[in-house]
Amino acid sequence: MQHFPILSIVTLFLGAFLTVIFGSKNETVRKFIALVASSISLILVLMLIKPVMIKNNVIQYWLGNWRPIHDWAIGIGLEVDALGLFFGIIAVLTIFLSIIFSFKYTKKDSETDKYYVLFLMLSGAVLGLVFTGDLFNMFVMIEIMTFAAVGLTAFRNYQEGALEAAFKYLVLGSIGSSMVLAGTITIYSQVHTLNMAQISALLFNNLTPSALFAFALLLAGFSLKAFVVPFHPAAPDAYMSAPSSVSMAFSGMVNKAGVYAIIRLVYVLFHAMDFKSVQILLIIIGTITMFIGVTMALAQNDFKRLLAFHSISQIGYVITAVGVSTALGLTAGLYHALNHTLFKGLLFLTAGAIFYATGTTDLNKLGGLARKMPQTAAIFLIGAFSISGLPPFNGFVSKWLVYQATFQANLAPVTIIALLVSVMTLASFIKVAQSIFFGQMPKEFENVKEVPLSMRIPMWIMAILCVITGVLPNIVTKYLVSPAVTAALNIGKYIDLMMGNGYSEKILGKPIEIPAVDFTLAGYWDPIAWLVLFALLLIAVTIVAVAGGFNAVSLPTEVDDPKYDVFFSGEASEHSHVKGNDLFWGLKHDLRHYFGFMHDAHSGIINDYALWAIFTTTIFIVYIFLLVP
Amino acid sequence: MMKGKNRQVKDVIVKTAADFFTPIALVLGFYIILHGHLSPGGGFQGGVLVASAVVLIYLGYGYNEVSKKFNMEIIKKNEALGAILFTVFGLAGIIYGSVFFANVFTNIGDVGDLISAGTIMFMNNSVGYKVLTGVGFLILLMIGLLAPDNDN
Amino acid sequence: MILVNYIACIILIVLGFYVILTKKNILKIIIGMGLIDYGINLLIISIGFNPGGTAPIFTFTELKPESFFVDPVPQALTLTSIVIGACVTAMALSLVIKIKEKYGTLDADKVRRLNG
């Protein structure tokens, strides 16, 4: 049982190496190896739910059997507690569904063995990041993740802009990793150990200036991996150019690895959530991320670029909820992270299905595909309603918790901005649905068919999971989210289990008291009642439609009568599709100065993007030196 | 005419120097790999030195000779073989009853011998093999892109 | 704890950031990324130095339980960091080769087809 975490990481790496030897000529062999490796990993991680989450054990595992000597840690340790396992479950689910989707999706590409090798290494690195208990091991896993991600972004190098997106991602990712390394080294020179539990014990009440400098550098480095706002410009380019099954992995796994690292840093390593200034910093960054993400998304012309900006905006929700450091805030943040993987993965897979069927993702060229691809349209609508926060889907539950948490902490402006962002999200998804699925179809898409079955199965699985986590929030909270919140706030137990019992008492002098983790979901939210109401309305509409209440009388316009010619300038109009871009022209015209400024600021030049990153790091360093005592 | 004769003299000097230095580079590189558990060095450093023999042969003989001596497909498969060997030696810890990466071959030799130190020696040699094939493949790939412009 | 080493590290890292921010040729940006990596490697090595210590090797120097040696952990960290720096340079150079084939130029002001 204790070998399961390391085995689930090693299986993925072994699968990658075996694909190089055996899979370079034969296509069936490489698909078989990828499927077997990801299934074994999924089963091993799911079998860890019962001991870790339900019985509250923590698995600690010293590599090479180097146990601590004289209370000093000398080896690399893995520590799997409920917080790490929560993110691990999200990661393996994404890997498994993405590999099933990519069997048919990469049919037209050449050299797909390199695709599977890079993808398996990316997944092994993410699992290694969330299960480890050592700070330098985290840095190495971040580097492997960045390399695999850059390789996968440039995979389709005949596509417009894929190579420059990969180059920008590499430069910005390298700056972030260098800052993480500099922070690690500064911490090492202070405490002479690299184990996270021991660092947390030794830094308890003595935050010297070099520890504060390291905190600022580590926070900036991990924020760059999670793509929070001033560090974000490489993200839309990279999500747009990668193949869709890989974009789903980026927004589902790689972002969450950055969020996990921020939570581990701020809550466990530095105990920094007791300072009011750190809470305010996280809340300000989260709010700016939410707002800028969604306003940039309203003006986009490409489907996947729009989805990437929405992904940035939802991560802003998570960071804001984590910054409000009550138990309710942390529950809201973690629940929204789980929901975001599910509905954002669903939307990216829909984009992939449309690209497979029609060959383009430009919103100005598509239209009216709901008649030819009905299942894809239904799945897209489930995803769009989830992300906007409509009941009975899962977005409503987590956004309701975010509103409640920020309101109870006396932060009413943040609640108002969060509500506004929800409304604008719904607006931009109505624009996308009108552009792609409804309306009139251009002539060149006459032969479009529905996508094959092996691409539809992952989409249906994710849609069903969206509905389940929305309708049964009590079960999800009790079994998955609450153990993770308790593990994040209960630092004394983390230190004791890693270094032997009684260590935290010796160093810290007194046991750390555990804050009371109980909360009540206010309001009269009963999801079963909303589902019954929805079903009743659907039955009513169907009865009326069948009985003939919606038959509109339509006048033919191609009648050859010269008295109609004055309305059509002599010709009958053929194509009168209202494009999605025309739906909000009033809003875009009123705010044209803001939209023009933002369009010019995202200029595409790599020196500008590096300038934003370095400037924000400087502000972090100055803020933390001035305000944290 | 002068240019042709000078070119011939320079070619002879470079070819002789490459002939002289290639065995030295190979022996030094393998020495550093094999003595990784006894002295500074180890897998990565020795592997890069061995892979530099590829560059020396390219400087002396040109791209055509180099591409005839090394077959790129076999080098790529050997690199993955080195990585698999490393992981298998790590898993040997679990098979013999201890944890991952544990040192289980503790009764092979004495301290200071060439064959001693248990699992560390095996893992060090497999890392050295992986690095020498991997860096050699990378150098061959980049030299191959220069070939049509800079022949010989 | 040598002062000259720390001053040299800071100069290298600041020069690396300056090159990434102001130079327009893509190859110069790659050199800047390398400079940042080398500066941090020098910083790692300088932290683990104890004045008067000997090398931490067990067989060739007589290392008794009371001898005074330099810290071996930062040396292992530096090795990993050098390997990572070499891999970043290799990957960036292969991307630059394909960019030159496709775009025809190496100027950062012209490689910007994705913007807004």
PDB file of C-alpha atoms in Angstrom, chain A residues 181-191 209-211 213-214 217, chain C residues 43 47:
ATOM      1  CA  LEU A 181      15.509  28.075  -8.005  1.00  0.00           C
ATOM      2  CA  ALA A 182      16.823  31.359  -6.591  1.00  0.00           C
ATOM      3  CA  GLY A 183      14.145  31.240  -3.869  1.00  0.00           C
ATOM      4  CA  THR A 184      15.027  27.631  -2.986  1.00  0.00           C
ATOM      5  CA  ILE A 185      18.701  28.468  -2.640  1.00  0.00           C
ATOM      6  CA  THR A 186      18.022  31.463  -0.423  1.00  0.00           C
ATOM      7  CA  ILE A 187      15.928  29.264   1.874  1.00  0.00           C
ATOM      8  CA  TYR A 188      18.669  26.623   1.920  1.00  0.00           C
ATOM      9  CA  SER A 189      21.282  29.120   3.029  1.00  0.00           C
ATOM     10  CA  GLN A 190      19.030  30.013   5.948  1.00  0.00           C
ATOM     11  CA  VAL A 191      17.948  26.589   7.297  1.00  0.00           C
ATOM     12  CA  PRO A 209      14.913  39.330   5.690  1.00  0.00           C
ATOM     13  CA  SER A 210      16.411  36.588   3.530  1.00  0.00           C
ATOM     14  CA  ALA A 211      13.400  34.365   4.244  1.00  0.00           C
ATOM     15  CA  PHE A 213      13.076  37.667  -0.055  1.00  0.00           C
ATOM     16  CA  ALA A 214      12.798  33.947  -0.774  1.00  0.00           C
ATOM     17  CA  LEU A 217      10.672  35.020  -5.308  1.00  0.00           C
TER      18      LEU A 217
ATOM     19  CA  LEU C  43      25.384  31.520  -6.360  1.00  0.00           C
ATOM     20  CA  ILE C  47      26.625  29.272  -0.553  1.00  0.00           C
TER      21      ILE C  47
END
